[in-house]
Coordinates of C-alpha atoms and ligand atoms in Angstrom, one line a residue:
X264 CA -1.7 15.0 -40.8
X265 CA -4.4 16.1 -38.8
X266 CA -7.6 13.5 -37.6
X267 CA -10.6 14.8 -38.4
X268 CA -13.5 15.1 -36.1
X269 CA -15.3 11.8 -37.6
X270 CA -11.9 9.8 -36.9
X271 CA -11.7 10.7 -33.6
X272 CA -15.5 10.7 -32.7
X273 CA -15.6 6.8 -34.4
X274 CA -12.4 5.4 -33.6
X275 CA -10.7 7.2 -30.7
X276 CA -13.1 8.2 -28.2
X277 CA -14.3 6.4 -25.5
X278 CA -11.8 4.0 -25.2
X279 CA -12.0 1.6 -22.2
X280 CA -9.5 -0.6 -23.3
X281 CA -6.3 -0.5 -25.4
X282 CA -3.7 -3.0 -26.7
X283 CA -0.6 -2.3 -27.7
X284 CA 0.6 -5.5 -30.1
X285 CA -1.7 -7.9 -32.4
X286 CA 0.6 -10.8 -31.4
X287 CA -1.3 -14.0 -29.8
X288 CA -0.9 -12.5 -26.6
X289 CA -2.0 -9.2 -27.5
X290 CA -5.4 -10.7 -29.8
X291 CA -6.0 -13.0 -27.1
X292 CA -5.9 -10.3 -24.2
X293 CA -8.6 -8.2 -26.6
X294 CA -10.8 -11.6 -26.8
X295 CA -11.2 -12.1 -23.0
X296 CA -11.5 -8.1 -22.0
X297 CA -14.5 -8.4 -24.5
X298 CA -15.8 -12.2 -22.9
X299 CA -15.5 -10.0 -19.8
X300 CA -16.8 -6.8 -20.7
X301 CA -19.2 -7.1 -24.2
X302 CA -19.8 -3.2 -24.2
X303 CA -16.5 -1.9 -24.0
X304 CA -14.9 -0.4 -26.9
X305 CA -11.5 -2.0 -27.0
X306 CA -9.0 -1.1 -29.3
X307 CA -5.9 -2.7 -30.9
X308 CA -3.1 -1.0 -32.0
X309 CA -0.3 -2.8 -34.1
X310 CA 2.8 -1.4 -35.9
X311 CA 3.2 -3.5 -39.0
X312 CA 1.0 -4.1 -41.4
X313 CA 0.5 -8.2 -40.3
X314 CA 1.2 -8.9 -36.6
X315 CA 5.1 -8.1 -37.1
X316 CA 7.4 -10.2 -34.1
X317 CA 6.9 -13.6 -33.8
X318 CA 3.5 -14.8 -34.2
X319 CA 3.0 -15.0 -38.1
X320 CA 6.8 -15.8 -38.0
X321 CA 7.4 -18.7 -36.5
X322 CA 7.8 -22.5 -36.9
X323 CA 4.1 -23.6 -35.2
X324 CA 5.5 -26.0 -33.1
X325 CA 2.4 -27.4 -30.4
X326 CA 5.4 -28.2 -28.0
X327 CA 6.4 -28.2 -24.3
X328 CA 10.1 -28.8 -24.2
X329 CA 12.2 -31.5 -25.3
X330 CA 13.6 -33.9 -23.1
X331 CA 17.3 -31.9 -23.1
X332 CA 15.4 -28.8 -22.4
X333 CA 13.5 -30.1 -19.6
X334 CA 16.9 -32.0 -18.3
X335 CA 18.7 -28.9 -18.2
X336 CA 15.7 -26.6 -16.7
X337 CA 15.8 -29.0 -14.0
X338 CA 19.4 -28.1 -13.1
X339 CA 18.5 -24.6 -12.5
X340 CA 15.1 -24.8 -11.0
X341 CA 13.1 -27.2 -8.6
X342 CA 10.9 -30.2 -10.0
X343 CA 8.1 -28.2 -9.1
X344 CA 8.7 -25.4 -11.0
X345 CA 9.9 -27.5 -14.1
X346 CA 6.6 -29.2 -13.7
X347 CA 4.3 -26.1 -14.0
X348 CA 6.3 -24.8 -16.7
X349 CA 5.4 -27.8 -19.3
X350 CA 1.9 -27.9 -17.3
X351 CA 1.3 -24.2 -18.8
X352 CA 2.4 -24.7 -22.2
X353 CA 0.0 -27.8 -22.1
X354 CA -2.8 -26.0 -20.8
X355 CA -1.9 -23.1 -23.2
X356 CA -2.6 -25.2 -26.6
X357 CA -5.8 -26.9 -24.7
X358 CA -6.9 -23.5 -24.6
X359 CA -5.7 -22.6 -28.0
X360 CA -6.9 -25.5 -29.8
X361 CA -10.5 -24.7 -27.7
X362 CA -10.7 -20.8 -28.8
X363 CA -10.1 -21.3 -32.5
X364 CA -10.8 -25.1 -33.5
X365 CA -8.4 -27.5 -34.7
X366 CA -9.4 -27.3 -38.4
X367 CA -8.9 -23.9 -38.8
X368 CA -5.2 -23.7 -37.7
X369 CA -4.1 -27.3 -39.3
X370 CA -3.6 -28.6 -35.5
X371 CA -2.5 -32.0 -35.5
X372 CA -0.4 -34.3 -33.7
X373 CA -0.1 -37.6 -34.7
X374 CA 3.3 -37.0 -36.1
X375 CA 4.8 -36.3 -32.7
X376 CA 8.1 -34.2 -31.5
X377 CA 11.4 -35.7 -31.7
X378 CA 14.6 -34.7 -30.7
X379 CA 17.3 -35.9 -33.0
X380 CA 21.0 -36.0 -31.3
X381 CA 24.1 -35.5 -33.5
X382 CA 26.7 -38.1 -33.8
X383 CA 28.7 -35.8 -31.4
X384 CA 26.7 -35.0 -28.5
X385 CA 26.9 -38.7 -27.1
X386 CA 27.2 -37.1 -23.4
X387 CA 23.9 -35.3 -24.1
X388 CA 22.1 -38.2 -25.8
X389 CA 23.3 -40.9 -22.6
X390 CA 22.5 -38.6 -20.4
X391 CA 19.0 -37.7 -21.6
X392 CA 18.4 -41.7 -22.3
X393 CA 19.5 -42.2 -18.3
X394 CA 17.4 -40.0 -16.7
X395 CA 14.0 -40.6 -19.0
X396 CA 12.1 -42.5 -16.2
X397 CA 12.9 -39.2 -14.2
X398 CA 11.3 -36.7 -16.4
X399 CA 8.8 -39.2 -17.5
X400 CA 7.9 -39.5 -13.7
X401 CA 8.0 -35.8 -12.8
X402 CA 5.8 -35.1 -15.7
X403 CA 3.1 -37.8 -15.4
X404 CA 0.7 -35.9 -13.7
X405 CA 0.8 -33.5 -16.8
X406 CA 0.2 -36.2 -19.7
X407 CA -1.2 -39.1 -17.5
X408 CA 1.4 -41.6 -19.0
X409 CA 4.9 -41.5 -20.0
X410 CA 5.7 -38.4 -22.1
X411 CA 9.0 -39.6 -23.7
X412 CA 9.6 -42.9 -25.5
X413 CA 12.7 -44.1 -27.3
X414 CA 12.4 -44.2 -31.2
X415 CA 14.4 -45.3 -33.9
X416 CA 16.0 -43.1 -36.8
X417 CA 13.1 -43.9 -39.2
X418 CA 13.2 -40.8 -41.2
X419 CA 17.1 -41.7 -41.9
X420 CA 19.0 -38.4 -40.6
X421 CA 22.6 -38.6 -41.4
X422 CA 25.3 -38.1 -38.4
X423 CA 23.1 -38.6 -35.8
X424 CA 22.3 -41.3 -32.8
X425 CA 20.8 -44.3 -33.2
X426 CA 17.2 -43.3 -31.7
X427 CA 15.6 -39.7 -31.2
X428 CA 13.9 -39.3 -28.0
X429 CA 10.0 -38.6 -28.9
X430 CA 7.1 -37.1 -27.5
X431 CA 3.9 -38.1 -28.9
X432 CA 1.9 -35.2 -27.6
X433 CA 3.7 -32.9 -29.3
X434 CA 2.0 -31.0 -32.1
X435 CA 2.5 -28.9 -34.9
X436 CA -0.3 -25.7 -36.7
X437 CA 0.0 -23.8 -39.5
X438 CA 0.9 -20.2 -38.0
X439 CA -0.3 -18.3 -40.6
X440 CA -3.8 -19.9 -40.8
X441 CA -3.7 -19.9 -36.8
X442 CA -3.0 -16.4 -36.4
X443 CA -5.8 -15.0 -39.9
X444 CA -8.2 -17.0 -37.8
X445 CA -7.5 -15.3 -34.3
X446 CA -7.7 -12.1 -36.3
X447 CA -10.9 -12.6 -37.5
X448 CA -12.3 -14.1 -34.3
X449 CA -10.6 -11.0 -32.3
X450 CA -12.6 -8.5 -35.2
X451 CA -15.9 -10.4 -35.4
X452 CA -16.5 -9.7 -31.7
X453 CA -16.4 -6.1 -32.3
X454 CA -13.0 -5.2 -31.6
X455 CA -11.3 -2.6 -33.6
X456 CA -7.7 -3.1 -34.9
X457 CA -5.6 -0.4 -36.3
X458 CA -2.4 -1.6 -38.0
X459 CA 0.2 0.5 -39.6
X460 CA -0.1 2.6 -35.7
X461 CA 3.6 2.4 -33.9
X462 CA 2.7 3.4 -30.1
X463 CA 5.6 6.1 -29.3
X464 CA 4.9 6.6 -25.5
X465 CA 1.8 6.5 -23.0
X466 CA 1.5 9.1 -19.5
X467 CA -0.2 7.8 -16.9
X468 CA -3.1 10.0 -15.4
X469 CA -5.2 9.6 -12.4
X470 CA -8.3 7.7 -14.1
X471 CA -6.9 7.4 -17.7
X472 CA -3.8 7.0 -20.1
X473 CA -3.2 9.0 -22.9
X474 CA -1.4 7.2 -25.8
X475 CA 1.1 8.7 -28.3
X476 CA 1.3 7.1 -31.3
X477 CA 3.4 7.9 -34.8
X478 CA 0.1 9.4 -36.1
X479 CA -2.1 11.0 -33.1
X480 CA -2.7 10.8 -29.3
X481 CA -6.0 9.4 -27.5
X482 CA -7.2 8.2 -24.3
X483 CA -7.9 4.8 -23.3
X484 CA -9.2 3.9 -19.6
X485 CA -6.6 1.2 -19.5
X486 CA -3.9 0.3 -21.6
X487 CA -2.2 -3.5 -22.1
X488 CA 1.2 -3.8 -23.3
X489 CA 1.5 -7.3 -25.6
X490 CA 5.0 -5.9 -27.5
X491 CA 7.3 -9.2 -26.4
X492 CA 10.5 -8.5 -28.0
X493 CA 10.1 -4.9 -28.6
X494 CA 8.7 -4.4 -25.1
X495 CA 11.8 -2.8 -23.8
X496 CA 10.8 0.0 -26.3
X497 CA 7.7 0.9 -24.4
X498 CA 8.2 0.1 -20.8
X499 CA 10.7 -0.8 -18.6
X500 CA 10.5 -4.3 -18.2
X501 CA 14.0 -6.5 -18.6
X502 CA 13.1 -8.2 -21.7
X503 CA 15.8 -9.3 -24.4
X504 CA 14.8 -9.3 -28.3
X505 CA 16.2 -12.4 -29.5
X506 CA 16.1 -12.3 -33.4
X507 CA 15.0 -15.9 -34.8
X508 CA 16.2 -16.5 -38.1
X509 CA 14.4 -19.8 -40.5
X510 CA 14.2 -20.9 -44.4
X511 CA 11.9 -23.1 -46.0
X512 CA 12.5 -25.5 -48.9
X513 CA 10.8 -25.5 -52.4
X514 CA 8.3 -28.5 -52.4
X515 CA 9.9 -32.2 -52.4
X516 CA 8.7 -34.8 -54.5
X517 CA 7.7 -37.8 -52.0
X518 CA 9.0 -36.1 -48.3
X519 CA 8.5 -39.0 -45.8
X520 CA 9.8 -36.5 -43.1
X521 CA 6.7 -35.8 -40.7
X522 CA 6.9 -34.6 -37.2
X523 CA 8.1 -31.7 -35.6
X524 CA 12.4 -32.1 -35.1
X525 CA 14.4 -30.2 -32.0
X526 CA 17.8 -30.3 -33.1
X527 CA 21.4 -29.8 -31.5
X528 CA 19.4 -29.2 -27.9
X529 CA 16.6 -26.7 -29.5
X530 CA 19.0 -24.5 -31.2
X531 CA 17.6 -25.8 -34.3
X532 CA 14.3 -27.1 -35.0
X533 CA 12.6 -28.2 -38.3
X534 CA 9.7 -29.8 -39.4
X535 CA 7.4 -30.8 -42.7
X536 CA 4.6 -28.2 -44.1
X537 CA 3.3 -28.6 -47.4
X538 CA 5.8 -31.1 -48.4
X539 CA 8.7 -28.9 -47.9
X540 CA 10.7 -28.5 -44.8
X541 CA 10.9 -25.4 -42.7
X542 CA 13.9 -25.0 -40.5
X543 CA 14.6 -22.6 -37.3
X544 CA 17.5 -21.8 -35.3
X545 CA 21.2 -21.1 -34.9
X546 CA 21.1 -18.1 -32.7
X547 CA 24.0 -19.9 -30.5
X548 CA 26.3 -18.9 -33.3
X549 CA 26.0 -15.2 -32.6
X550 CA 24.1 -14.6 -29.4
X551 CA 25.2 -10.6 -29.0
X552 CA 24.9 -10.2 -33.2
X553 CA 21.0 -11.5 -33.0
X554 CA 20.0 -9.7 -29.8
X555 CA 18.0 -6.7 -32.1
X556 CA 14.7 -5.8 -33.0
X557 CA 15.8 -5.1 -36.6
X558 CA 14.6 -8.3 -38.9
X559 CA 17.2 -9.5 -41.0
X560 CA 19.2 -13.1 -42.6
X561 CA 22.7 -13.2 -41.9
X562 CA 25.1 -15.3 -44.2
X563 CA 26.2 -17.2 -41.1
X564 CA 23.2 -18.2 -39.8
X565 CA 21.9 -19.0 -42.9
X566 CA 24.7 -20.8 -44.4
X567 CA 24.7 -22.8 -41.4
X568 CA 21.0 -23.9 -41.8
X569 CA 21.5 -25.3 -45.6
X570 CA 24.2 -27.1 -44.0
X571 CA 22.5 -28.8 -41.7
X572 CA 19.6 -29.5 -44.2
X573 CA 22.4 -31.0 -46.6
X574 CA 24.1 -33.2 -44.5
X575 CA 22.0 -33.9 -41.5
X576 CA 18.2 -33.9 -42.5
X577 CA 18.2 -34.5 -46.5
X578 CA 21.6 -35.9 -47.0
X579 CA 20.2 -37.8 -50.2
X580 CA 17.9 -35.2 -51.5
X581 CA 18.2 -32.3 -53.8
X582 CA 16.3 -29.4 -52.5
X583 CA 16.3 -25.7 -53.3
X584 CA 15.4 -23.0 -50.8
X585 CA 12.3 -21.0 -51.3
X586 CA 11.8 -18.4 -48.9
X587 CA 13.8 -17.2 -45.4
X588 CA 12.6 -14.9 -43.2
X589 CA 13.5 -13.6 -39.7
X590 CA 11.2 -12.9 -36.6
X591 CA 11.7 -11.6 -33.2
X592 CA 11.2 -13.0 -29.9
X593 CA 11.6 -11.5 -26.3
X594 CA 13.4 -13.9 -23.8
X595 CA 15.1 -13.3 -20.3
X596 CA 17.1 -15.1 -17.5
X597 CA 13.9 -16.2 -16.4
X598 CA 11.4 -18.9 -18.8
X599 CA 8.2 -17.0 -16.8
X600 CA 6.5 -14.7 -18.9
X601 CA 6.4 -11.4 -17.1
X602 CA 2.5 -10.7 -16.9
X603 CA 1.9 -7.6 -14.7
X604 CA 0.0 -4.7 -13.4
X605 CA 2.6 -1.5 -14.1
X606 CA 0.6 1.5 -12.8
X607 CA -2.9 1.7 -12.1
X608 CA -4.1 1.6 -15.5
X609 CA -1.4 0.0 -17.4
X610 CA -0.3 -3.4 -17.4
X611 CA 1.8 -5.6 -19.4
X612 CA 2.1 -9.3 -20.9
X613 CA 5.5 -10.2 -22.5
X614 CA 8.5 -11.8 -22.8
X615 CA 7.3 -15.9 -23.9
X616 CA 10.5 -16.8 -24.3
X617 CA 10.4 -18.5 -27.5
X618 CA 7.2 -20.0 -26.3
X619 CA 4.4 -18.1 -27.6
X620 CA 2.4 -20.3 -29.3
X621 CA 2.0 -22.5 -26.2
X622 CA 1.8 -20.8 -23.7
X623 CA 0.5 -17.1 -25.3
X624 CA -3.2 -17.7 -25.3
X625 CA -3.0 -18.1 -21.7
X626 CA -0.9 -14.8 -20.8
X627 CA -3.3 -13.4 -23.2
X628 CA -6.0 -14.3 -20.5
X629 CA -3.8 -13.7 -17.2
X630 CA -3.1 -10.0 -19.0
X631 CA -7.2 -9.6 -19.3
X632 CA -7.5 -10.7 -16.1
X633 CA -5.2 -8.3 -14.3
X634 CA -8.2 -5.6 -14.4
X635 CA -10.9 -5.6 -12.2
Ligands
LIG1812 C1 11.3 -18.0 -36.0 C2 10.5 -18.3 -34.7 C3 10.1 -19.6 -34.5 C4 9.3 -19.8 -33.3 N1 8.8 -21.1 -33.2 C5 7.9 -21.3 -32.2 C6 7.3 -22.5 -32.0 O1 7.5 -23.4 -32.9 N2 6.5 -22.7 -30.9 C7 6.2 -21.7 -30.0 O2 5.5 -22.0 -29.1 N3 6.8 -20.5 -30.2 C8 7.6 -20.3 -31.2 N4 8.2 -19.0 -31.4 C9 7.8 -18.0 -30.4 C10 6.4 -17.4 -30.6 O3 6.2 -17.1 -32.0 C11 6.3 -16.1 -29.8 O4 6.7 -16.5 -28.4 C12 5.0 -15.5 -29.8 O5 4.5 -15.3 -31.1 C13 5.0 -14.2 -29.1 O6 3.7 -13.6 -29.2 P1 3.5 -12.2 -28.6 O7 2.1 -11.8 -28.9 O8 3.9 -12.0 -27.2 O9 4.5 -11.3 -29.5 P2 4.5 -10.9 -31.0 O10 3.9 -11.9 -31.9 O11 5.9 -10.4 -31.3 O12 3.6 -9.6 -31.0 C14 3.9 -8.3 -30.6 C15 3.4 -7.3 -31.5 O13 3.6 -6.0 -31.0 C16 3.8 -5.2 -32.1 N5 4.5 -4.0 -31.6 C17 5.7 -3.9 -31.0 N6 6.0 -2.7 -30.6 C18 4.9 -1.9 -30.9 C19 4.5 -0.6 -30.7 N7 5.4 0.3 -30.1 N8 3.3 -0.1 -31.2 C20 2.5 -1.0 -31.8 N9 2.8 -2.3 -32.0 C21 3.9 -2.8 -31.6 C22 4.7 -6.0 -33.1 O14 4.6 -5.5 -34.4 C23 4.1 -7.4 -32.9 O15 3.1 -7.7 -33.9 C24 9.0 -18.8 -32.5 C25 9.4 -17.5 -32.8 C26 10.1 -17.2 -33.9 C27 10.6 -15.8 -34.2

């Protein structure tokens, strides 16, 4: 189908800026080119017909790592660097929490994070209870006090430790009202989004890059790749998809369960919304099968989730399962997000590593920044 002259002339001319991706990253990047620059005409351009990777998928944790994760980061990288990573993902929800509001997006976190050890990860559990003045130490300049505390099985999870190892900064939004607000933000300061427009390619000229979409081609001044999980698609950037697969329960009568959960060392995670419980995870049983972009439940995974739901989290509880669903994140042998400038007009923002909501209104900045 051809554009007519009206399309073009209104939507497609005169581009200074263009995003590729309606993701947090990407909405964010559109938000601070405009802070930057109020008279450019910036541009969004997003395949599905939401956001369609990870950030109207996934589980709205506020978090920064567990106290497993940030024992066994510290075995591959200096204190230093283990330190700025949580400091980020911190300074990521401040930022978060001061661009949209905490109403709007549900934030709260008086719940707190937990992680829960099974009955038969006692090595993991002793070791993690050893070395808490350590990670409470390293991380004090980040929270000002101790970040991990002891706490008792209160919620009563079957086949698991005595005490989960809590974090009472941790957080939890509700992603969907999160991301319809960041939408709405992004479009009330007079950037356009397109959904429904898959980016094929882009070429590179000397001041300008012309975009190929499904539908038509354009030129923008500068172009910003926020495509995570898919990025490998467009550029050539080493960044895995790693397919995330979760379910959520039917509404329980009386749920006491509140708090976000990290599970079996954050390959599960569940927590309460609604009265139900929404619960993450299991990629560890097929690492090669959920390396796609393709959404999509498997029976595995999924039978492994009720599982753990049955016998682990609501051992005494009949529940049915409403809804499951599948997102996809971009992850690599590095946690750093890869946020940089790939040709003279084209730079990129991906790969949060299972992250995003922490630490992706920030890349969405660091991306905007790139141009000057
Ligand atoms: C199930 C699940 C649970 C998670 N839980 C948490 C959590 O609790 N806490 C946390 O911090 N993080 C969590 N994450 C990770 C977090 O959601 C992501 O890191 C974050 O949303 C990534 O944001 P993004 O903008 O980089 O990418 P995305 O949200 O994936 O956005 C990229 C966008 O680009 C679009 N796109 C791709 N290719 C093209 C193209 N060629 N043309 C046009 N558009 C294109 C996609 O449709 C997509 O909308 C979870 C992820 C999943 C899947």
């Amino acid at each position: 189908m051809n554009l007519s002259y009206w399309e073009y002339k209104t939507w497609l001319s005169n581009i200074d800026f263009t995003i590729v991706g309606s993701g947090i990253v990407g909405l964010n990047c559109a938000l601070h080119l405009k802070k930057q620059y109020p008279k450019a005409k910036i541009l969004v351009l997003e395949r599905g017909q939401f956001p369609q990777g990870a950030s109207t998928k996934n589980a709205g944790f506020a978090c920064f790592g567990s106290v497993s994760e940030v024992l066994s980061d510290l075995k591959n990288h200096p204190e230093e660097e283990v330190r700025q990573l949580v400091l980020k993902r911190w300074e990521g929800i401040q930022l978060l929490r001061e661009n949209l509001g905490d109403k709007p997006m549900e934030y709260q976190n008086h719940c707190g994070g937990h992680e829960v050890f099974l009955k038969e990860q006692a090595d993991l559990y002793e070791d993690c209870l050893d070395n808490l003045d350590r990670v409470n130490t390293l991380l004090r300049p980040v929270f000002g006090t101790d970040a991990f505390l002891v706490h008792p099985n209160t919620f009563n999870f079957n086949g698991v430790q005595k005490n989960y190892v809590t974090n009472p900064f941790e957080g939890q939004i509700n992603t969907g009202k999160m991301m319809k607000s960041l939408l709405a933000k992004v479009q009330n300061s007079g950037v356009t989004i397109l959904n429904a427009i898959g980016v094929d390619s882009y070429q590179e000229n000397i001041d300008h890059v012309v975009v190929k979409t499904e539908q038509f081609e354009f030129k923008t001044n500068k172009l910003f790749v926020a495509t995570n999980g898919f990025a490998s698609q467009l550029i050539g950037e080493t960044v895995k998809p790693a397919r995330a697969q979760v379910l959520i329960t039917k509404p329980i009568e009386n749920l006491s369960i509140k708090g976000t959960f990290h599970l079996d060392e954050g390959y599960y995670y569940f927590r309460n919304i609604d009265n139900r419980i929404l619960l993450g995870g299991g990629r560890n049983l097929d690492f090669k099968g959920e390396e796609t972009t393709s959404f999509g439940e498997t029976t595995l995974i999924q039978n492994r989730l009720e599982n753990i739901l049955q016998t682990v989290i609501l051992p005494n509880t009949p529940f049915e399962i409403d809804l499951r669903w599948s997102g996809i994140m971009g992850i690599g042998n590095q946690k750093k997000p890869i946020v940089k400038q790939l040709a003279n007009n084209v730079f990129c923002g991906v790969r949060m590593g299972g992250m995003g909501i922490a630490i992706g209104s920030l890349v969405g900045r660091e991306l905007a920044n790139l141009v000057n």
